[in-house]
């Protein structure tokens, strides 16, 4: 009875969501190539991991007359939003060691942008995002119920990765690949669910507000940026972005977003004005985005592509399993009190019913 409950739950969840899951899987496969394509671009400096903020800012200020902000993306590419010595403005990929520009940041590929919108919202705006969020959660439930079915099939959790009897292509590889890709699929579904909950405000991020006492800001001792101790202690690998001050007044300051917090720094003395750690919701949101999209990691993006492709196979093989099981079902027009012989049959995937059906037909034929 318990096995039937989990099996029917697994089937019901799959049938009710397979169209959305298939669409999300196809678009997910396509989008997994985006971080791979970005990763092979030649915009990362070989000296990136040896540099800090105190070295970065003076170098950039020599090459750019006006800088609004600096961003380091998931691939550790340094992007400057400013005006160069040729009076050309825009976003530039730069070498953080020399300040040399690698070229302007190109617009996002239209095909990837279209696919991203389809993947996130089905072009239905917030309603579509709701459908996608529910689909992600249903995928998690499907993976969970499938895990329980494998444990019951193997008779023990300890034998989860034990040998599986090969009883048909679809059934065998449905289980084998399900075991191998269980963790990536759970990560995809949970991270997608979390991002949807955050999007709809069910999980709220605390916005950072810096409360600054401008009367307490000091202008002495003035130091060059290269001597700011706080900047010396921040490697580029811990930096997400720098917002530059608008003017040279002490009331304007540097704002740095780090991996775990956000700080403001006096542009004259180099003192930390405020420091605010990120909330757990923000940290989990960034982690979920990395895990769900594969940004910054070509290897993980490939794993996501393989997992998404296998979800499509699970839809196909699951349909084949259901079709064979329903086709092998016994249709009996005789009631219990009319029977002289009663055949008790047990079968995991329905194949045994074919033999039971043959015996029944032979008995009926012999009268």
XYZ file of C-alpha atoms in Angstrom:
367
model
C 0.000 0.000 0.000
C 2.830 2.378 0.905
C 4.659 1.633 -2.343
C 1.490 2.293 -4.332
C 0.975 5.598 -2.527
C 4.461 6.845 -3.377
C 4.222 5.497 -6.921
C 0.904 7.175 -7.620
C 2.153 10.392 -6.009
C 5.223 10.284 -8.252
C 3.030 9.683 -11.297
C 0.465 12.350 -10.409
C 3.140 14.991 -9.810
C 4.863 14.145 -13.086
C 1.664 14.125 -15.166
C 0.465 17.437 -13.726
C 3.690 19.300 -14.444
C 5.587 17.566 -17.246
C 4.872 20.246 -19.870
C 6.251 23.054 -17.698
C 9.164 20.883 -16.567
C 9.992 19.980 -20.174
C 9.951 23.640 -21.196
C 12.112 24.633 -18.232
C 14.538 21.812 -19.040
C 14.920 22.757 -22.706
C 15.505 26.420 -21.884
C 17.767 25.397 -19.013
C 19.957 23.398 -21.396
C 20.255 26.413 -23.689
C 21.022 28.829 -20.848
C 23.697 26.538 -19.432
C 25.841 27.412 -22.455
C 25.818 31.086 -21.464
C 28.219 30.817 -18.471
C 30.395 28.440 -20.502
C 30.616 30.967 -23.350
C 31.348 33.785 -20.898
C 34.024 31.804 -19.081
C 36.161 31.354 -22.190
C 36.262 35.098 -22.932
C 39.823 36.510 -22.499
C 38.901 39.240 -20.025
C 40.315 37.833 -16.797
C 43.732 39.065 -15.725
C 46.310 36.451 -14.775
C 47.229 38.714 -11.837
C 43.663 38.959 -10.521
C 44.169 36.813 -7.414
C 47.318 38.720 -6.410
C 45.801 42.204 -6.443
C 43.887 44.205 -3.847
C 41.663 47.289 -3.920
C 44.502 49.629 -2.877
C 46.331 48.627 -6.058
C 43.266 48.612 -8.302
C 41.850 52.106 -7.762
C 45.050 54.164 -8.402
C 45.741 52.099 -11.532
C 42.274 52.751 -12.927
C 42.386 56.454 -12.072
C 45.467 56.814 -14.298
C 43.582 55.460 -17.311
C 40.106 56.877 -16.693
C 39.326 60.532 -16.070
C 35.960 59.825 -14.506
C 34.813 56.594 -12.846
C 31.275 56.033 -11.584
C 31.729 52.465 -10.404
C 33.737 49.288 -10.808
C 32.145 45.841 -10.904
C 33.675 42.386 -10.711
C 31.374 39.804 -12.234
C 31.030 36.097 -11.505
C 33.830 35.305 -13.966
C 36.195 37.701 -12.157
C 36.150 40.118 -15.084
C 36.773 43.710 -13.954
C 34.293 46.170 -15.489
C 34.740 49.944 -15.264
C 31.835 52.310 -15.807
C 33.468 55.603 -16.703
C 35.232 57.801 -19.236
C 38.629 56.899 -20.641
C 41.481 59.178 -21.723
C 39.959 59.415 -25.216
C 36.755 60.865 -23.743
C 34.853 57.700 -24.613
C 32.261 56.723 -22.015
C 30.711 53.369 -21.229
C 31.411 50.042 -19.571
C 34.850 48.585 -20.266
C 36.545 45.291 -19.482
C 39.938 46.200 -18.031
C 43.139 44.618 -16.816
C 43.217 45.430 -13.072
C 47.023 45.396 -13.024
C 47.692 47.775 -15.921
C 44.364 49.557 -16.397
C 44.420 48.596 -20.071
C 41.015 48.198 -21.674
C 40.103 44.860 -23.237
C 37.155 46.470 -24.989
C 33.629 47.643 -24.309
C 31.093 45.381 -22.648
C 28.786 44.070 -25.360
C 25.030 43.922 -25.018
C 23.562 40.651 -23.833
C 22.932 38.170 -26.621
C 19.318 38.584 -27.774
C 18.720 34.850 -28.019
C 19.961 34.241 -24.462
C 17.866 37.156 -23.202
C 14.749 35.808 -24.945
C 15.397 32.316 -23.564
C 15.982 33.704 -20.067
C 12.630 35.486 -20.130
C 10.888 32.321 -21.327
C 12.633 30.270 -18.638
C 11.760 32.693 -15.833
C 8.262 33.851 -16.686
C 6.974 32.181 -19.891
C 6.424 35.763 -21.141
C 3.516 35.973 -18.684
C 5.232 38.384 -16.286
C 4.435 37.753 -12.617
C 1.845 35.062 -13.375
C 4.434 33.179 -15.377
C 6.961 33.497 -12.566
C 4.372 31.966 -10.248
C 3.896 28.987 -12.590
C 7.654 28.518 -12.888
C 8.095 28.693 -9.108
C 5.393 26.083 -8.543
C 6.966 23.906 -11.238
C 10.344 24.081 -9.481
C 8.747 22.952 -6.230
C 6.871 20.130 -7.981
C 10.175 18.982 -9.486
C 11.577 18.779 -5.957
C 8.587 16.667 -4.855
C 9.022 14.405 -7.893
C 12.703 13.922 -7.038
C 11.802 13.215 -3.403
C 9.109 10.654 -4.235
C 11.416 9.061 -6.797
C 14.115 8.739 -4.139
C 11.680 6.967 -1.811
C 10.683 4.578 -4.607
C 14.331 3.712 -5.282
C 14.920 3.052 -1.574
C 11.872 0.791 -1.472
C 13.002 -0.957 -4.646
C 16.474 -1.559 -3.179
C 14.932 -2.653 0.163
C 17.323 -0.450 2.131
C 18.877 3.023 2.158
C 22.299 1.376 2.455
C 21.682 -0.355 -0.876
C 20.632 2.866 -2.600
C 23.605 2.666 -4.982
C 23.568 -1.131 -5.139
C 23.146 -3.238 -8.242
C 19.875 -2.852 -10.126
C 18.189 -5.679 -11.980
C 17.892 -4.719 -15.644
C 14.236 -5.217 -16.498
C 13.919 -3.043 -19.558
C 15.747 -0.042 -21.021
C 13.350 2.643 -19.768
C 12.916 1.213 -16.259
C 16.623 0.499 -15.784
C 17.983 3.865 -16.898
C 15.160 5.755 -15.216
C 16.503 4.417 -11.915
C 20.236 4.498 -12.732
C 20.289 8.058 -14.043
C 17.880 9.129 -11.320
C 20.397 8.045 -8.704
C 23.381 9.644 -10.440
C 21.712 13.008 -11.011
C 19.580 13.149 -7.883
C 21.679 15.814 -6.150
C 21.928 18.199 -9.163
C 18.180 17.905 -9.767
C 17.392 18.612 -6.114
C 19.745 21.614 -6.213
C 18.073 22.919 -9.379
C 14.578 22.528 -7.913
C 15.347 23.910 -4.451
C 17.331 26.892 -5.738
C 14.584 27.677 -8.244
C 11.965 27.454 -5.508
C 14.001 29.713 -3.208
C 14.492 32.338 -5.925
C 10.733 32.355 -6.576
C 9.953 32.758 -2.877
C 12.400 35.633 -2.711
C 10.952 37.194 -5.862
C 7.428 37.248 -4.430
C 8.595 38.619 -1.081
C 7.784 35.479 0.904
C 11.460 35.417 1.843
C 12.500 39.021 2.324
C 15.945 40.508 1.888
C 16.906 43.229 4.324
C 18.023 46.273 2.369
C 21.231 47.797 3.675
C 20.943 51.404 4.817
C 24.098 53.227 5.854
C 23.427 55.714 8.649
C 26.259 58.209 8.490
C 27.046 61.011 10.925
C 28.424 63.543 8.452
C 29.467 65.914 11.249
C 31.848 63.266 12.561
C 33.665 62.728 9.255
C 37.351 63.665 9.393
C 39.597 65.217 6.769
C 42.903 64.525 8.531
C 45.199 62.791 8.277
C 44.789 62.726 4.502
C 46.247 59.661 2.815
C 46.698 58.496 -0.764
C 44.316 55.703 -1.722
C 47.212 53.285 -2.152
C 47.909 53.631 1.594
C 44.363 52.922 2.788
C 44.739 49.952 5.130
C 41.154 48.845 4.570
C 41.758 48.665 0.810
C 45.028 46.776 1.288
C 43.132 44.121 3.228
C 40.499 43.544 0.529
C 41.669 41.218 -2.263
C 39.843 41.516 -5.572
C 38.504 38.000 -5.049
C 36.428 39.347 -2.116
C 35.143 42.374 -4.019
C 31.861 42.653 -5.917
C 31.718 46.357 -6.708
C 32.973 49.828 -5.806
C 30.825 52.916 -6.058
C 33.062 55.964 -6.367
C 32.375 59.325 -4.661
C 30.758 61.991 -6.857
C 33.038 64.764 -5.671
C 36.134 65.330 -3.556
C 34.059 66.506 -0.582
C 34.326 64.484 2.611
C 30.551 63.953 2.527
C 31.035 61.751 -0.534
C 32.589 58.359 0.097
C 33.468 54.984 -1.394
C 30.845 52.243 -1.124
C 32.193 48.711 -1.460
C 30.100 45.579 -1.830
C 32.059 42.564 -0.637
C 31.194 38.875 -0.590
C 29.771 39.041 2.940
C 29.135 42.708 3.722
C 28.931 46.272 2.478
C 31.176 49.068 3.729
C 31.572 52.804 3.251
C 35.036 54.350 3.358
C 36.152 57.948 3.889
C 37.767 58.983 0.599
C 40.255 61.280 2.347
C 41.446 59.382 5.432
C 40.637 55.822 4.405
C 38.695 55.143 7.603
C 35.735 52.778 7.562
C 32.613 54.863 8.111
C 30.045 52.062 8.298
C 29.986 48.311 7.795
C 26.820 46.276 7.331
C 26.854 42.463 6.968
C 24.507 40.902 4.444
C 21.420 39.174 5.759
C 21.175 35.404 5.496
C 18.437 35.878 2.899
C 20.818 37.875 0.686
C 23.595 35.306 1.053
C 21.219 32.435 0.242
C 19.831 34.386 -2.700
C 23.310 34.839 -4.194
C 24.148 31.192 -3.535
C 20.877 30.021 -5.094
C 21.510 32.154 -8.167
C 25.005 30.686 -8.573
C 23.747 27.125 -8.140
C 20.707 27.554 -10.378
C 22.431 29.335 -13.270
C 25.996 28.038 -13.084
C 27.302 31.592 -13.398
C 31.030 31.798 -12.871
C 31.570 28.038 -13.186
C 31.704 26.347 -16.581
C 31.960 22.896 -14.980
C 28.828 23.348 -12.870
C 27.001 24.816 -15.878
C 27.790 21.632 -17.820
C 26.487 19.532 -14.903
C 23.267 21.573 -14.975
C 22.948 20.993 -18.723
C 23.368 17.232 -18.277
C 20.824 17.203 -15.440
C 18.325 19.202 -17.525
C 18.780 16.866 -20.489
C 18.190 13.882 -18.242
C 14.992 15.422 -16.901
C 13.708 15.225 -20.485
C 14.769 11.578 -20.581
C 12.955 10.956 -17.281
C 9.767 12.338 -18.828
C 10.150 9.984 -21.798
C 11.154 6.898 -19.799
C 8.491 7.581 -17.178
C 5.849 7.639 -19.901
C 7.171 4.348 -21.317
C 7.069 2.732 -17.860
C 3.500 3.922 -17.281
C 2.406 2.759 -20.745
C 3.828 -0.725 -20.301
C 2.364 -1.042 -16.823
C -1.111 0.053 -17.929
C -0.980 -2.154 -21.022
C -0.086 -5.221 -18.961
C -2.915 -4.670 -16.535
C -5.404 -7.539 -16.126
C -8.974 -6.877 -17.186
C -11.194 -9.262 -15.244
C -14.938 -9.318 -15.849
C -15.564 -12.007 -13.209
C -16.350 -11.144 -9.597
C -14.811 -12.739 -6.526
C -17.817 -14.977 -5.714
C -17.919 -16.298 -9.305
C -14.332 -17.554 -9.299
C -13.209 -21.133 -8.819
C -9.530 -20.194 -8.916
C -7.989 -16.941 -7.622
C -4.559 -15.861 -8.869
C -2.633 -13.621 -6.467
C -0.078 -11.565 -8.395
C 2.554 -9.104 -7.246
C 4.637 -7.011 -9.619
C 6.858 -3.970 -9.258
C 6.690 -2.671 -12.798
C 3.782 -4.635 -14.275
C 5.723 -7.206 -16.312
C 4.536 -10.135 -14.155
C 0.928 -9.308 -14.964
C 1.514 -10.458 -18.535
C 2.246 -13.988 -17.321
C -0.676 -13.931 -14.902
C -2.931 -12.775 -17.696
C -1.747 -15.664 -19.903
C -2.515 -18.175 -17.138
C -5.955 -16.642 -16.624
C -6.759 -16.833 -20.319
C -5.639 -20.478 -20.439
C -7.839 -21.362 -17.454
C -10.803 -19.612 -19.039
C -10.144 -21.399 -22.316
C -10.141 -24.777 -20.572
C -13.428 -23.958 -18.884
